[in-house]
mmCIF file of C-alpha atoms and ligand atoms in Angstrom:
data_model
loop_
_atom_site.group_PDB
_atom_site.id
_atom_site.type_symbol
_atom_site.label_atom_id
_atom_site.label_comp_id
_atom_site.label_asym_id
_atom_site.label_seq_id
_atom_site.Cartn_x
_atom_site.Cartn_y
_atom_site.Cartn_z
ATOM 1 C CA UNK A 1 16.668 -21.481 12.888
ATOM 2 C CA UNK A 2 18.015 -19.591 9.894
ATOM 3 C CA UNK A 3 18.119 -15.809 9.674
ATOM 4 C CA UNK A 4 17.263 -14.324 6.306
ATOM 5 C CA UNK A 5 19.435 -11.613 4.808
ATOM 6 C CA UNK A 6 17.142 -8.968 3.315
ATOM 7 C CA UNK A 7 18.973 -6.318 1.341
ATOM 8 C CA UNK A 8 17.332 -3.184 -0.075
ATOM 9 C CA UNK A 9 19.283 -2.098 -3.143
ATOM 10 C CA UNK A 10 17.973 1.382 -3.865
ATOM 11 C CA UNK A 11 20.135 1.712 -7.013
ATOM 12 C CA UNK A 12 20.091 5.318 -8.304
ATOM 13 C CA UNK A 13 17.092 6.441 -6.276
ATOM 14 C CA UNK A 14 16.473 8.476 -3.140
ATOM 15 C CA UNK A 15 16.693 11.991 -1.743
ATOM 16 C CA UNK A 16 17.222 13.508 1.716
ATOM 17 C CA UNK A 17 13.450 13.775 2.156
ATOM 18 C CA UNK A 18 12.712 10.267 0.893
ATOM 19 C CA UNK A 19 15.287 8.828 3.294
ATOM 20 C CA UNK A 20 13.975 10.626 6.330
ATOM 21 C CA UNK A 21 10.363 9.617 5.542
ATOM 22 C CA UNK A 22 11.409 6.048 4.731
ATOM 23 C CA UNK A 23 13.429 5.533 7.873
ATOM 24 C CA UNK A 24 10.826 7.017 10.153
ATOM 25 C CA UNK A 25 8.249 4.519 8.901
ATOM 26 C CA UNK A 26 10.749 1.683 9.111
ATOM 27 C CA UNK A 27 11.993 2.566 12.577
ATOM 28 C CA UNK A 28 8.831 1.751 14.470
ATOM 29 C CA UNK A 29 8.826 -1.900 13.364
ATOM 30 C CA UNK A 30 12.314 -2.629 12.151
ATOM 31 C CA UNK A 31 13.713 -2.730 15.654
ATOM 32 C CA UNK A 32 11.452 -5.734 16.297
ATOM 33 C CA UNK A 33 12.041 -7.469 12.964
ATOM 34 C CA UNK A 34 15.780 -6.947 12.816
ATOM 35 C CA UNK A 35 16.182 -9.181 15.850
ATOM 36 C CA UNK A 36 15.015 -12.133 13.761
ATOM 37 C CA UNK A 37 16.510 -11.353 10.354
ATOM 38 C CA UNK A 38 19.422 -9.345 9.010
ATOM 39 C CA UNK A 39 18.241 -6.192 7.292
ATOM 40 C CA UNK A 40 20.523 -4.100 5.094
ATOM 41 C CA UNK A 41 19.878 -0.839 3.270
ATOM 42 C CA UNK A 42 22.130 0.025 0.340
ATOM 43 C CA UNK A 43 21.436 3.628 -0.682
ATOM 44 C CA UNK A 44 23.431 5.614 -3.267
ATOM 45 C CA UNK A 45 26.940 6.406 -1.952
ATOM 46 C CA UNK A 46 26.159 10.066 -1.315
ATOM 47 C CA UNK A 47 23.438 9.147 1.191
ATOM 48 C CA UNK A 48 25.313 6.440 3.094
ATOM 49 C CA UNK A 49 26.113 8.695 6.048
ATOM 50 C CA UNK A 50 22.576 10.031 6.304
ATOM 51 C CA UNK A 51 21.161 6.503 6.379
ATOM 52 C CA UNK A 52 23.806 5.349 8.857
ATOM 53 C CA UNK A 53 22.871 8.078 11.348
ATOM 54 C CA UNK A 54 19.294 6.877 11.406
ATOM 55 C CA UNK A 55 19.719 3.105 11.357
ATOM 56 C CA UNK A 56 22.464 2.804 13.894
ATOM 57 C CA UNK A 57 20.180 2.373 16.854
ATOM 58 C CA UNK A 58 17.692 0.037 15.181
ATOM 59 C CA UNK A 59 20.020 -2.819 14.203
ATOM 60 C CA UNK A 60 19.772 -2.310 10.468
ATOM 61 C CA UNK A 61 23.046 -2.606 8.587
ATOM 62 C CA UNK A 62 24.475 -0.316 5.960
ATOM 63 C CA UNK A 63 25.340 -1.568 2.485
ATOM 64 C CA UNK A 64 27.156 0.109 -0.400
ATOM 65 C CA UNK A 65 26.283 -0.507 -4.030
ATOM 66 C CA UNK A 66 29.828 -0.262 -5.361
ATOM 67 C CA UNK A 67 33.447 0.445 -4.499
ATOM 68 C CA UNK A 68 36.645 1.286 -6.351
ATOM 69 C CA UNK A 69 39.506 -1.149 -6.963
ATOM 70 C CA UNK A 70 41.963 1.303 -5.369
ATOM 71 C CA UNK A 71 42.315 2.104 -1.702
ATOM 72 C CA UNK A 72 43.509 5.702 -2.146
ATOM 73 C CA UNK A 73 45.250 8.071 -4.511
ATOM 74 C CA UNK A 74 44.591 9.970 -7.716
ATOM 75 C CA UNK A 75 41.326 8.336 -8.762
ATOM 76 C CA UNK A 76 38.906 11.210 -9.215
ATOM 77 C CA UNK A 77 35.303 10.461 -8.424
ATOM 78 C CA UNK A 78 35.863 7.078 -6.790
ATOM 79 C CA UNK A 79 35.058 5.722 -3.323
ATOM 80 C CA UNK A 80 37.459 3.487 -1.437
ATOM 81 C CA UNK A 81 36.550 0.492 0.675
ATOM 82 C CA UNK A 82 38.514 2.148 3.510
ATOM 83 C CA UNK A 83 36.106 5.076 3.330
ATOM 84 C CA UNK A 84 33.093 2.775 3.274
ATOM 85 C CA UNK A 85 34.381 1.019 6.356
ATOM 86 C CA UNK A 86 35.149 4.343 8.007
ATOM 87 C CA UNK A 87 31.549 5.515 7.744
ATOM 88 C CA UNK A 88 29.990 2.274 8.984
ATOM 89 C CA UNK A 89 29.301 0.200 5.865
ATOM 90 C CA UNK A 90 29.191 -3.553 6.488
ATOM 91 C CA UNK A 91 28.063 -5.057 3.157
ATOM 92 C CA UNK A 92 29.196 -4.117 -0.359
ATOM 93 C CA UNK A 93 27.430 -5.229 -3.532
ATOM 94 C CA UNK A 94 29.903 -6.268 -6.200
ATOM 95 C CA UNK A 95 29.478 -7.435 -9.783
ATOM 96 C CA UNK A 96 25.868 -6.344 -10.118
ATOM 97 C CA UNK A 97 24.732 -6.921 -13.705
ATOM 98 C CA UNK A 98 23.967 -3.204 -14.075
ATOM 99 C CA UNK A 99 27.613 -2.451 -13.329
ATOM 100 C CA UNK A 100 28.835 -5.217 -15.632
ATOM 101 C CA UNK A 101 26.568 -3.879 -18.388
ATOM 102 C CA UNK A 102 26.624 -0.077 -18.044
ATOM 103 C CA UNK A 103 30.110 0.361 -16.564
ATOM 104 C CA UNK A 104 31.962 -2.392 -18.396
ATOM 105 C CA UNK A 105 32.960 -4.210 -15.218
ATOM 106 C CA UNK A 106 34.909 -7.310 -16.160
ATOM 107 C CA UNK A 107 35.540 -10.395 -14.067
ATOM 108 C CA UNK A 108 39.053 -9.094 -13.337
ATOM 109 C CA UNK A 109 37.684 -5.897 -11.843
ATOM 110 C CA UNK A 110 35.070 -7.805 -9.891
ATOM 111 C CA UNK A 111 37.676 -10.188 -8.423
ATOM 112 C CA UNK A 112 39.806 -7.228 -7.273
ATOM 113 C CA UNK A 113 36.833 -5.531 -5.616
ATOM 114 C CA UNK A 114 35.648 -8.766 -3.993
ATOM 115 C CA UNK A 115 39.124 -9.366 -2.592
ATOM 116 C CA UNK A 116 39.555 -5.825 -1.252
ATOM 117 C CA UNK A 117 36.181 -5.929 0.474
ATOM 118 C CA UNK A 118 37.020 -9.253 2.146
ATOM 119 C CA UNK A 119 40.498 -8.134 3.150
ATOM 120 C CA UNK A 120 39.018 -5.236 5.050
ATOM 121 C CA UNK A 121 36.573 -7.530 6.812
ATOM 122 C CA UNK A 122 33.515 -6.167 5.091
ATOM 123 C CA UNK A 123 31.088 -8.584 3.473
ATOM 124 C CA UNK A 124 30.887 -8.722 -0.312
ATOM 125 C CA UNK A 125 27.556 -9.506 -1.944
ATOM 126 C CA UNK A 126 28.655 -11.043 -5.224
ATOM 127 C CA UNK A 127 25.961 -10.912 -7.919
ATOM 128 C CA UNK A 128 25.916 -13.712 -10.447
ATOM 129 C CA UNK A 129 23.373 -14.978 -12.949
ATOM 130 C CA UNK A 130 22.552 -15.643 -16.556
ATOM 131 C CA UNK A 131 21.429 -13.089 -19.147
ATOM 132 C CA UNK A 132 18.667 -15.089 -20.796
ATOM 133 C CA UNK A 133 16.079 -17.415 -19.379
ATOM 134 C CA UNK A 134 18.023 -20.581 -20.213
ATOM 135 C CA UNK A 135 17.656 -24.234 -19.478
ATOM 136 C CA UNK A 136 19.239 -25.536 -16.270
ATOM 137 C CA UNK A 137 22.422 -26.852 -17.823
ATOM 138 C CA UNK A 138 23.258 -23.556 -19.543
ATOM 139 C CA UNK A 139 22.555 -21.581 -16.373
ATOM 140 C CA UNK A 140 24.748 -23.942 -14.351
ATOM 141 C CA UNK A 141 27.568 -23.540 -16.862
ATOM 142 C CA UNK A 142 27.415 -19.737 -16.616
ATOM 143 C CA UNK A 143 27.357 -19.853 -12.822
ATOM 144 C CA UNK A 144 30.245 -22.274 -12.722
ATOM 145 C CA UNK A 145 32.294 -19.857 -14.826
ATOM 146 C CA UNK A 146 31.415 -16.920 -12.584
ATOM 147 C CA UNK A 147 32.372 -18.841 -9.433
ATOM 148 C CA UNK A 148 35.471 -20.384 -10.977
ATOM 149 C CA UNK A 149 37.023 -17.056 -11.843
ATOM 150 C CA UNK A 150 36.900 -16.121 -8.138
ATOM 151 C CA UNK A 151 38.159 -19.543 -6.994
ATOM 152 C CA UNK A 152 41.043 -19.425 -9.467
ATOM 153 C CA UNK A 153 42.437 -16.194 -8.084
ATOM 154 C CA UNK A 154 41.397 -16.283 -4.432
ATOM 155 C CA UNK A 155 41.613 -19.978 -3.701
ATOM 156 C CA UNK A 156 39.200 -22.495 -2.269
ATOM 157 C CA UNK A 157 38.315 -20.443 0.795
ATOM 158 C CA UNK A 158 37.207 -17.502 -1.332
ATOM 159 C CA UNK A 159 33.575 -17.613 -0.286
ATOM 160 C CA UNK A 160 34.018 -17.787 3.476
ATOM 161 C CA UNK A 161 31.922 -15.070 5.153
ATOM 162 C CA UNK A 162 30.502 -13.796 1.911
ATOM 163 C CA UNK A 163 27.136 -13.466 0.228
ATOM 164 C CA UNK A 164 26.282 -14.729 -3.230
ATOM 165 C CA UNK A 165 23.258 -13.146 -4.870
ATOM 166 C CA UNK A 166 21.800 -15.203 -7.676
ATOM 167 C CA UNK A 167 20.187 -12.571 -9.874
ATOM 168 C CA UNK A 168 19.087 -13.855 -13.288
ATOM 169 C CA UNK A 169 19.430 -10.725 -15.423
ATOM 170 C CA UNK A 170 16.178 -11.332 -17.263
ATOM 171 C CA UNK A 171 14.331 -11.193 -13.934
ATOM 172 C CA UNK A 172 15.734 -7.845 -12.808
ATOM 173 C CA UNK A 173 13.333 -4.920 -13.049
ATOM 174 C CA UNK A 174 11.035 -6.797 -15.417
ATOM 175 C CA UNK A 175 8.312 -7.946 -13.040
ATOM 176 C CA UNK A 176 9.145 -11.490 -14.208
ATOM 177 C CA UNK A 177 10.651 -13.135 -11.174
ATOM 178 C CA UNK A 178 12.219 -16.547 -11.707
ATOM 179 C CA UNK A 179 10.301 -19.659 -10.711
ATOM 180 C CA UNK A 180 11.102 -20.254 -7.002
ATOM 181 C CA UNK A 181 11.674 -23.962 -7.739
ATOM 182 C CA UNK A 182 14.200 -23.039 -10.420
ATOM 183 C CA UNK A 183 15.899 -20.698 -7.938
ATOM 184 C CA UNK A 184 15.954 -23.448 -5.304
ATOM 185 C CA UNK A 185 17.587 -25.815 -7.809
ATOM 186 C CA UNK A 186 20.241 -23.271 -8.766
ATOM 187 C CA UNK A 187 20.931 -22.280 -5.159
ATOM 188 C CA UNK A 188 21.435 -25.921 -4.227
ATOM 189 C CA UNK A 189 23.782 -26.244 -7.172
ATOM 190 C CA UNK A 190 25.769 -23.183 -5.998
ATOM 191 C CA UNK A 191 25.909 -24.526 -2.443
ATOM 192 C CA UNK A 192 27.129 -27.950 -3.555
ATOM 193 C CA UNK A 193 29.631 -26.431 -5.934
ATOM 194 C CA UNK A 194 31.219 -24.291 -3.222
ATOM 195 C CA UNK A 195 31.090 -27.142 -0.750
ATOM 196 C CA UNK A 196 33.135 -29.346 -3.059
ATOM 197 C CA UNK A 197 35.960 -26.822 -2.877
ATOM 198 C CA UNK A 198 35.688 -26.082 0.810
ATOM 199 C CA UNK A 199 33.190 -27.821 3.103
ATOM 200 C CA UNK A 200 33.831 -25.234 5.803
ATOM 201 C CA UNK A 201 33.160 -22.123 3.758
ATOM 202 C CA UNK A 202 29.654 -23.122 2.862
ATOM 203 C CA UNK A 203 28.585 -22.760 6.477
ATOM 204 C CA UNK A 204 29.380 -19.062 6.304
ATOM 205 C CA UNK A 205 28.190 -18.396 2.757
ATOM 206 C CA UNK A 206 24.759 -16.853 2.358
ATOM 207 C CA UNK A 207 22.986 -17.458 -0.947
ATOM 208 C CA UNK A 208 20.244 -14.971 -1.709
ATOM 209 C CA UNK A 209 17.969 -14.390 -4.687
ATOM 210 C CA UNK A 210 17.234 -11.125 -6.493
ATOM 211 C CA UNK A 211 14.956 -10.250 -9.417
ATOM 212 C CA UNK A 212 11.463 -8.706 -9.236
ATOM 213 C CA UNK A 213 10.867 -9.613 -5.615
ATOM 214 C CA UNK A 214 7.840 -7.992 -4.000
ATOM 215 C CA UNK A 215 5.547 -8.592 -1.053
ATOM 216 C CA UNK A 216 3.304 -10.844 -3.147
ATOM 217 C CA UNK A 217 5.946 -13.334 -4.274
ATOM 218 C CA UNK A 218 8.284 -13.211 -1.226
ATOM 219 C CA UNK A 219 6.589 -16.095 0.542
ATOM 220 C CA UNK A 220 7.189 -18.609 -2.254
ATOM 221 C CA UNK A 221 10.902 -17.785 -2.322
ATOM 222 C CA UNK A 222 11.482 -17.644 1.380
ATOM 223 C CA UNK A 223 10.090 -21.163 1.833
ATOM 224 C CA UNK A 224 12.766 -22.744 -0.365
ATOM 225 C CA UNK A 225 15.390 -24.456 1.798
ATOM 226 C CA UNK A 226 18.411 -23.074 -0.068
ATOM 227 C CA UNK A 227 17.265 -19.459 -0.309
ATOM 228 C CA UNK A 228 18.937 -17.630 2.568
ATOM 229 C CA UNK A 229 17.761 -14.147 1.711
ATOM 230 C CA UNK A 230 16.614 -11.669 -0.898
ATOM 231 C CA UNK A 231 18.216 -8.775 -2.758
ATOM 232 C CA UNK A 232 15.389 -6.402 -3.491
ATOM 233 C CA UNK A 233 15.423 -3.537 -5.984
ATOM 234 C CA UNK A 234 12.354 -1.476 -6.832
ATOM 235 C CA UNK A 235 10.064 -2.947 -4.158
ATOM 236 C CA UNK A 236 12.530 -1.838 -1.487
ATOM 237 C CA UNK A 237 12.032 1.825 -2.403
ATOM 238 C CA UNK A 238 8.639 1.800 -0.733
ATOM 239 C CA UNK A 239 9.074 1.504 3.029
ATOM 240 C CA UNK A 240 5.665 -0.136 3.491
ATOM 241 C CA UNK A 241 6.401 -2.715 0.811
ATOM 242 C CA UNK A 242 9.840 -3.433 2.257
ATOM 243 C CA UNK A 243 8.325 -3.803 5.716
ATOM 244 C CA UNK A 244 5.790 -6.292 4.365
ATOM 245 C CA UNK A 245 8.634 -8.342 2.888
ATOM 246 C CA UNK A 246 10.469 -8.231 6.220
ATOM 247 C CA UNK A 247 7.283 -9.235 8.007
ATOM 248 C CA UNK A 248 6.786 -12.282 5.727
ATOM 249 C CA UNK A 249 10.395 -13.374 6.202
ATOM 250 C CA UNK A 250 9.945 -12.895 9.919
ATOM 251 C CA UNK A 251 7.074 -15.352 9.909
ATOM 252 C CA UNK A 252 9.283 -18.072 8.401
ATOM 253 C CA UNK A 253 12.339 -17.405 10.523
HETATM 254 P P1 13P B 301 14.353 -5.546 -8.904
HETATM 255 O O1 13P B 301 13.907 -6.064 -7.574
HETATM 256 O O2 13P B 301 13.918 -4.142 -9.176
HETATM 257 O O3 13P B 301 14.032 -6.503 -10.011
HETATM 258 O O4 13P B 301 15.961 -5.455 -8.853
HETATM 259 C C1 13P B 301 16.668 -6.556 -8.421
HETATM 260 C C2 13P B 301 18.074 -6.160 -8.257
HETATM 261 O O5 13P B 301 18.756 -5.883 -9.219
HETATM 262 C C3 13P B 301 18.594 -6.083 -6.883
HETATM 263 O O6 13P B 301 19.971 -5.908 -6.902
#
């Protein structure tokens, strides 16, 4: 039976009060649900420790939204993967389209981050996806390029024990989620593509979808055989909504 990976990406949202309210409503049920699925909360960096304190005993994992390409030194304002590991982070989002777009993150930077995260035995969540709502062949071409740049530098085993989040950019924060059948098709393509390089790695690669997921559309996505989880933005800011999503996934686990 597969376990879904459900990641709450809070982006630039949250406060001490919001977190304590959120986690107290999550706590009562999450301890039951987290046995079936893998639940991750990725708050802004400044709140990582506060979240960690509260989730530690309810089997929810901590995720970071970003990391620097350096481990230590004179890099004012940055956060190292060593520090993330030190405070209990397990998953790190890398290459999110908002970082590519607003912080000029290039493929080279993304490869370095992905590699550092893996080397320290944390789990990278690599975000990939097309900008416009294209036809299948264009989307596949873009995805191939995004995967190839990692393969080229890190070799055929690059995706062992990692997460790939297919997040079509046009579906993020727009309320226009992609068609679940389209997502299934693309996820299968990603799976086959990785498998061609390394049949072993695909067993440990999780492929999740992100883009305007909410409790109403979760069910359609979760039923697709190649969707292993969801990366949820705005809907994850509401504890009740996030719990509903977890509950739906739980039903199909
Ligand atoms: P929304 O769920 O708000 O569309 O955001 C998706 C996302 O970017 C998750 O990383």
